[in-house]
Amino acid sequence: MRDTMLILVMAMCVVPRAASSQGAERIEHAAALLGELVETYGVSGDEARVREVIMRHIPSWARSEVDTAGNLWVRMGRGDPVVVFVAHMDETGFRVQSIEDDGFLTIERRGGFLPWLWEATPALVHTPAGQVPGVFTPRDSLEPNPTRMPAGGFRVDVGASSAREVETLGIRVGQTVTNPKQFVRLHGTRATARSFDDRVGSAAQLLALQGLDRSKLTHEVVFLWVTREEIGLVGASRAAAALGTRAVRVHAVDTFVSADGPHDLRNFAAQPIGLGPVARAVDNSTVTPPAVVDTLRMLAARHGIPLQVGTTNGGNDGAAFTAWGVVDVPIGWPLRYSHSPVEVIDLVDLVALGDLVRVIAEEW
């Protein structure tokens, strides 16, 4: 019976993509903001550049602070209950593990993804003085299984012939490595890039703040942009401990990994892009109470915000708060080709997600 009700709720909440009421001006504003965030690099543990961009777009009335974990906080309103929104600033990538005598770099992954997607592509080593170009080396052509890590691990070639030459470029062990990325508009309101996870969530929180009516706040609201989600919810765990039992509810604003690609089975996580934000009813880290999902659905419907409901794999930053008795109500947007260099979104979903975050803050 519960499964039947969930299917009915999902059917009621889905509206045709063409019926979206978002205006072109709002889409373009969201695209410009997201593009700036996406084209800023920030592998887990190296998020400072992303944080600086976010701080530039926080409204002048908002007071922000940075904690010792590198998390960015914005607090507003007064009184209980305390409601938290959290998005993460980091992206997947690599870190320099060693500099070999022959001038090649060995690297280790930061976050979970399919590493073979990066092989034989351009690379960037991120140093304090700027980006040093290189390439992720191809594997031996006789490698029997292309989905396994290459024998000897990943390497980066920056054109150097010795460790000393590498060091003259400013490269050191511990620095992060990615491939280049660019925010590219596709047909209509679709777009592609790497690291939409979680630049879209970060942008949605900024859009919500920029449109927030502070006079409607009846309790304290906290917006968080946290570090090192991809390597174990490190920043979120620090923030959760700082708040303790004061928070009553947390909304992780993050990716909904959707089975919306051409080869995906439609029996799980089949929430299409372009049909609005998604409330995660269940994922690998959280089960959202059904009554809370229903409340969220009704709030969205009252404001004409399309909302899908679904289950997916993966976790979210809100899970770090549940040990303190906080209810985790993750919301996000559907994403194609998650954790790959060619993720695809619909900007309509981003604008609607920003609206959803705003009305939750103002009314719930």
Coordinates of C-alpha atoms in Angstrom, one line a residue:
M1 CA 0.0 0.0 0.0
R2 CA 2.8 2.4 0.9
D3 CA 4.5 1.7 -2.4
T4 CA 1.3 2.4 -4.3
M5 CA 0.9 5.7 -2.5
L6 CA 4.5 6.7 -3.3
I7 CA 3.9 6.0 -7.0
L8 CA 0.8 8.1 -6.9
V9 CA 2.6 11.0 -5.2
M10 CA 5.4 10.9 -7.8
A11 CA 2.9 10.9 -10.6
M12 CA 1.1 13.9 -9.1
C13 CA 4.3 15.8 -8.6
V14 CA 5.8 15.4 -12.1
V15 CA 4.9 18.2 -14.6
P16 CA 6.0 18.5 -18.2
R17 CA 9.3 20.2 -18.8
A18 CA 7.7 22.6 -21.2
A19 CA 5.2 23.7 -18.6
S20 CA 7.9 25.2 -16.3
S21 CA 7.1 28.8 -15.3
Q22 CA 10.8 29.8 -14.9
G23 CA 11.6 32.9 -17.0
A24 CA 14.5 33.2 -19.3
E25 CA 16.1 35.9 -17.1
R26 CA 16.2 33.6 -14.1
I27 CA 17.6 30.8 -16.1
E28 CA 20.4 33.0 -17.4
H29 CA 21.2 34.3 -14.0
A30 CA 21.4 30.8 -12.6
A31 CA 23.5 29.6 -15.5
A32 CA 26.0 32.4 -15.0
L33 CA 26.3 31.7 -11.3
L34 CA 26.6 28.0 -11.8
G35 CA 29.2 28.4 -14.6
E36 CA 31.4 30.5 -12.4
L37 CA 31.2 27.9 -9.7
V38 CA 31.8 24.9 -12.0
E39 CA 34.8 26.5 -13.7
T40 CA 36.5 27.0 -10.2
Y41 CA 38.5 24.0 -9.2
G42 CA 38.3 22.4 -5.7
V43 CA 39.2 18.8 -5.1
S44 CA 38.4 17.5 -1.6
G45 CA 40.8 19.3 0.8
D46 CA 41.5 22.1 -1.6
E47 CA 38.2 24.0 -1.6
A48 CA 39.4 27.6 -0.8
R49 CA 38.9 28.9 -4.3
V50 CA 35.3 27.6 -4.4
R51 CA 34.6 29.2 -1.0
E52 CA 35.9 32.6 -2.2
V53 CA 33.5 32.5 -5.2
I54 CA 30.6 31.6 -3.0
M55 CA 31.4 34.4 -0.6
R56 CA 31.4 37.0 -3.4
H57 CA 27.8 36.0 -4.2
I58 CA 26.4 36.0 -0.7
P59 CA 24.1 39.0 -0.2
S60 CA 25.7 42.0 1.6
W61 CA 23.2 41.7 4.5
A62 CA 24.3 38.2 5.3
R63 CA 27.1 37.6 7.9
S64 CA 29.4 34.7 7.0
E65 CA 32.1 33.0 8.9
V66 CA 34.6 30.2 8.1
D67 CA 35.3 27.5 10.7
T68 CA 38.5 25.5 11.3
A69 CA 37.4 22.8 8.9
G70 CA 37.0 25.3 6.1
N71 CA 33.2 25.3 6.2
L72 CA 31.4 28.5 5.3
W73 CA 28.5 29.4 7.6
V74 CA 25.6 31.9 7.2
R75 CA 23.2 32.2 10.0
M76 CA 20.0 34.3 10.1
G77 CA 16.8 34.5 12.1
R78 CA 16.4 33.8 15.8
G79 CA 14.8 31.1 18.0
D80 CA 13.9 27.5 17.7
P81 CA 13.7 25.3 15.8
V82 CA 17.1 25.5 14.1
V83 CA 16.9 24.4 10.4
V84 CA 20.1 23.7 8.4
F85 CA 20.8 23.6 4.7
V86 CA 24.1 22.1 3.6
A87 CA 25.8 21.8 0.3
H88 CA 29.4 20.7 -0.3
M89 CA 32.1 22.6 -2.1
D90 CA 34.5 19.8 -3.1
E91 CA 34.7 17.8 -6.2
T92 CA 36.3 14.4 -7.1
G93 CA 39.8 14.3 -8.5
F94 CA 43.3 13.2 -7.6
R95 CA 46.2 14.2 -5.3
V96 CA 49.9 13.9 -6.1
Q97 CA 51.2 10.9 -4.2
S98 CA 54.8 11.0 -5.3
I99 CA 57.2 12.6 -7.8
E100 CA 59.2 9.9 -9.5
D101 CA 62.8 10.1 -10.6
D102 CA 61.7 10.0 -14.3
G103 CA 59.5 13.1 -13.8
F104 CA 56.2 11.3 -13.8
L105 CA 53.7 11.9 -11.0
T106 CA 51.9 9.1 -9.2
I107 CA 48.4 10.1 -8.0
E108 CA 45.7 8.8 -5.7
R109 CA 42.0 9.3 -6.0
R110 CA 40.0 11.7 -3.9
G111 CA 36.4 10.5 -3.9
G112 CA 34.6 7.7 -5.6
F113 CA 34.4 7.6 -9.4
L114 CA 35.4 5.4 -12.4
P115 CA 39.1 6.3 -12.8
W116 CA 39.4 4.9 -16.4
L117 CA 37.2 7.8 -17.6
W118 CA 40.2 10.1 -16.9
E119 CA 42.8 8.1 -18.8
A120 CA 44.5 9.7 -21.9
T121 CA 42.9 13.0 -21.1
P122 CA 44.5 16.4 -20.4
A123 CA 45.5 17.1 -16.8
L124 CA 46.0 20.1 -14.5
V125 CA 48.1 20.1 -11.4
H126 CA 46.8 22.8 -9.1
T127 CA 49.7 24.7 -7.4
P128 CA 49.7 27.9 -5.3
A129 CA 51.2 29.7 -8.3
G130 CA 48.6 28.4 -10.8
Q131 CA 47.8 25.4 -12.9
V132 CA 50.5 23.3 -14.5
P133 CA 49.2 21.4 -17.6
G134 CA 49.9 17.7 -18.2
V135 CA 48.2 14.5 -19.3
F136 CA 46.8 11.5 -17.6
T137 CA 48.9 8.7 -19.2
P138 CA 47.2 6.0 -21.3
R139 CA 47.6 2.4 -20.1
D140 CA 49.3 -0.3 -22.0
S141 CA 47.2 -1.2 -25.0
L142 CA 47.4 -4.9 -24.0
E143 CA 45.6 -4.3 -20.6
P144 CA 42.9 -7.0 -20.6
N145 CA 40.3 -5.1 -18.6
P146 CA 39.8 -1.4 -19.3
T147 CA 37.6 -0.9 -16.2
R148 CA 40.4 -1.9 -13.8
M149 CA 43.1 0.4 -12.5
P150 CA 46.1 0.2 -14.8
A151 CA 49.1 -1.8 -13.7
G152 CA 51.4 0.4 -11.7
G153 CA 48.6 2.9 -10.9
F154 CA 47.7 6.3 -12.4
R155 CA 50.4 8.6 -13.6
V156 CA 50.5 12.2 -14.8
D157 CA 53.0 13.4 -17.4
V158 CA 53.8 17.1 -17.2
G159 CA 56.6 16.9 -19.8
A160 CA 59.4 16.8 -17.3
S161 CA 62.4 14.3 -17.4
S162 CA 63.3 14.3 -13.7
A163 CA 62.0 15.0 -10.2
R164 CA 64.1 18.2 -10.1
E165 CA 62.4 19.5 -13.3
V166 CA 59.0 18.8 -11.8
E167 CA 59.9 20.7 -8.6
T168 CA 60.9 23.8 -10.7
L169 CA 57.3 23.9 -11.9
G170 CA 56.1 24.4 -8.3
I171 CA 54.6 20.9 -8.1
R172 CA 54.7 19.2 -4.7
V173 CA 53.4 16.0 -3.1
G174 CA 49.8 16.7 -1.8
Q175 CA 48.7 19.1 -4.5
T176 CA 45.5 18.2 -6.3
V177 CA 45.1 17.1 -9.9
T178 CA 42.1 17.3 -12.2
N179 CA 41.3 17.4 -15.9
P180 CA 40.2 20.7 -17.4
K181 CA 36.5 21.5 -17.2
Q182 CA 34.1 23.9 -18.8
F183 CA 30.5 24.8 -18.3
V184 CA 28.8 24.2 -21.7
R185 CA 25.2 24.9 -22.7
L186 CA 23.4 22.2 -24.6
H187 CA 20.0 22.4 -26.3
G188 CA 17.4 24.5 -24.6
T189 CA 18.0 24.6 -20.8
R190 CA 20.3 21.6 -20.7
A191 CA 24.0 22.0 -19.8
T192 CA 27.1 19.8 -19.3
A193 CA 30.2 20.0 -17.2
R194 CA 32.2 18.1 -14.6
S195 CA 31.6 18.7 -10.9
F196 CA 27.9 19.7 -11.1
D197 CA 28.0 17.5 -7.9
D198 CA 27.8 19.7 -5.8
R199 CA 28.2 23.0 -7.6
V200 CA 24.4 22.9 -8.4
G201 CA 23.6 22.5 -4.7
S202 CA 26.0 25.3 -3.8
A203 CA 24.4 27.5 -6.5
A204 CA 20.8 26.6 -5.3
Q205 CA 21.6 27.8 -1.8
L206 CA 23.0 31.1 -3.1
L207 CA 19.9 31.6 -5.3
A208 CA 17.7 31.0 -2.2
L209 CA 19.7 33.5 -0.1
Q210 CA 19.6 36.1 -2.9
G211 CA 15.8 35.9 -3.0
L212 CA 15.1 35.3 0.7
D213 CA 12.5 37.5 2.5
R214 CA 14.1 37.7 6.0
S215 CA 10.9 39.2 7.4
K216 CA 9.2 35.8 7.0
L217 CA 11.8 33.9 9.2
T218 CA 10.3 32.7 12.4
H219 CA 13.3 30.7 13.6
E220 CA 17.0 30.4 13.1
V221 CA 18.2 29.1 9.7
V222 CA 21.7 28.1 8.9
F223 CA 23.2 27.8 5.4
L224 CA 26.4 25.7 5.2
W225 CA 28.9 25.1 2.4
V226 CA 31.1 22.3 3.7
T227 CA 34.4 20.7 2.8
R228 CA 35.5 17.1 2.0
E229 CA 32.2 15.5 1.4
E230 CA 33.6 13.2 -1.3
I231 CA 36.1 11.6 1.1
G232 CA 33.8 11.0 4.1
L233 CA 31.5 13.9 5.1
V234 CA 34.5 15.4 7.0
G235 CA 33.3 19.1 6.9
A236 CA 29.7 18.2 7.6
S237 CA 30.7 16.0 10.6
R238 CA 32.5 19.0 12.1
A239 CA 29.5 21.3 11.5
A240 CA 27.1 18.7 13.0
A241 CA 29.2 18.4 16.1
A242 CA 29.3 22.2 16.5
L243 CA 25.5 22.4 16.3
G244 CA 24.9 19.3 18.4
T245 CA 21.3 18.8 19.3
R246 CA 20.2 22.4 18.6
A247 CA 19.2 21.6 15.0
V248 CA 15.8 19.9 14.4
R249 CA 16.1 19.3 10.7
V250 CA 18.8 19.3 8.0
H251 CA 18.4 19.5 4.3
A252 CA 21.3 18.2 2.3
V253 CA 21.2 20.0 -1.0
D254 CA 23.0 17.6 -3.3
T255 CA 22.8 15.4 -6.4
F256 CA 20.1 12.9 -7.0
V257 CA 21.9 10.3 -9.1
S258 CA 19.2 9.6 -11.7
A259 CA 18.7 6.6 -14.0
D260 CA 17.9 8.9 -16.8
G261 CA 20.6 7.9 -19.3
P262 CA 20.0 6.0 -22.5
H263 CA 21.3 2.7 -21.1
D264 CA 19.9 2.9 -17.5
L265 CA 17.2 0.6 -16.2
R266 CA 14.1 2.4 -15.2
N267 CA 13.2 0.3 -12.2
F268 CA 15.2 2.5 -9.7
A269 CA 16.1 6.2 -9.4
A270 CA 14.1 7.0 -12.6
Q271 CA 13.5 10.7 -11.8
P272 CA 14.1 12.5 -15.2
I273 CA 16.1 15.7 -15.5
G274 CA 14.0 18.7 -16.4
L275 CA 11.0 17.7 -14.3
G276 CA 12.0 19.5 -11.1
P277 CA 13.9 18.9 -7.9
V278 CA 13.9 15.5 -6.1
A279 CA 13.2 14.7 -2.5
R280 CA 15.3 11.6 -1.5
A281 CA 12.9 9.3 0.3
V282 CA 15.7 6.7 0.7
D283 CA 19.4 6.5 -0.1
N284 CA 22.3 4.5 1.2
S285 CA 22.7 6.7 4.3
T286 CA 19.2 8.0 5.0
V287 CA 15.6 7.1 5.3
T288 CA 13.4 10.2 5.4
P289 CA 10.3 9.8 7.5
P290 CA 7.3 9.5 5.1
A291 CA 5.3 12.1 6.9
V292 CA 8.1 14.6 6.5
V293 CA 8.3 13.9 2.7
D294 CA 4.5 14.5 2.6
T295 CA 4.9 17.9 4.3
L296 CA 7.7 18.8 1.8
R297 CA 5.5 17.8 -1.1
M298 CA 2.6 19.9 0.1
L299 CA 4.8 22.9 0.7
A300 CA 6.2 22.6 -2.9
A301 CA 2.7 22.2 -4.4
R302 CA 1.4 25.2 -2.5
H303 CA 4.0 27.3 -4.3
G304 CA 3.8 25.7 -7.7
I305 CA 7.2 24.1 -7.4
P306 CA 7.5 20.8 -9.2
L307 CA 8.8 18.1 -6.9
Q308 CA 9.7 14.5 -7.6
V309 CA 10.2 11.9 -5.0
G310 CA 12.6 9.0 -5.4
T311 CA 15.2 6.6 -4.0
T312 CA 18.8 6.5 -5.2
N313 CA 22.3 5.2 -4.3
G314 CA 24.9 7.2 -2.5
G315 CA 24.9 9.3 0.7
N316 CA 24.6 12.9 1.7
D317 CA 26.0 15.4 4.1
G318 CA 22.8 15.3 6.2
A319 CA 23.8 11.8 7.4
A320 CA 26.5 13.4 9.6
F321 CA 23.8 15.2 11.6
T322 CA 21.5 12.2 12.4
A323 CA 23.8 11.0 15.2
W324 CA 22.7 14.1 17.0
G325 CA 19.0 13.3 16.6
V326 CA 18.5 15.6 13.6
V327 CA 16.0 14.6 10.9
D328 CA 17.7 14.4 7.5
V329 CA 15.5 15.6 4.6
P330 CA 17.8 15.6 1.5
I331 CA 16.7 17.5 -1.5
G332 CA 18.5 17.7 -4.8
W333 CA 18.2 17.7 -8.6
P334 CA 18.4 14.8 -11.0
L335 CA 21.8 14.3 -12.7
R336 CA 22.8 12.2 -15.6
Y337 CA 26.3 10.5 -15.8
S338 CA 27.2 11.3 -12.2
H339 CA 30.9 11.6 -11.2
S340 CA 32.0 11.7 -14.8
P341 CA 33.6 14.4 -16.9
V342 CA 30.3 14.9 -18.8
E343 CA 27.5 15.3 -16.3
V344 CA 24.3 16.7 -17.7
I345 CA 21.6 18.7 -15.9
D346 CA 18.6 20.9 -16.7
L347 CA 18.8 24.5 -15.5
V348 CA 15.1 24.5 -14.9
D349 CA 15.7 22.1 -12.0
L350 CA 18.4 24.4 -10.5
V351 CA 16.0 27.4 -10.5
A352 CA 13.2 25.4 -9.0
L353 CA 15.6 23.9 -6.4
G354 CA 16.6 27.4 -5.3
D355 CA 12.9 28.3 -5.0
L356 CA 12.3 25.2 -2.9
V357 CA 15.2 26.0 -0.5
R358 CA 13.9 29.5 -0.1
V359 CA 10.3 28.6 0.7
I360 CA 11.5 25.9 3.2
A361 CA 13.6 28.5 5.0
E362 CA 10.8 31.1 5.0
E363 CA 7.9 28.8 6.0
W364 CA 8.9 25.5 7.5

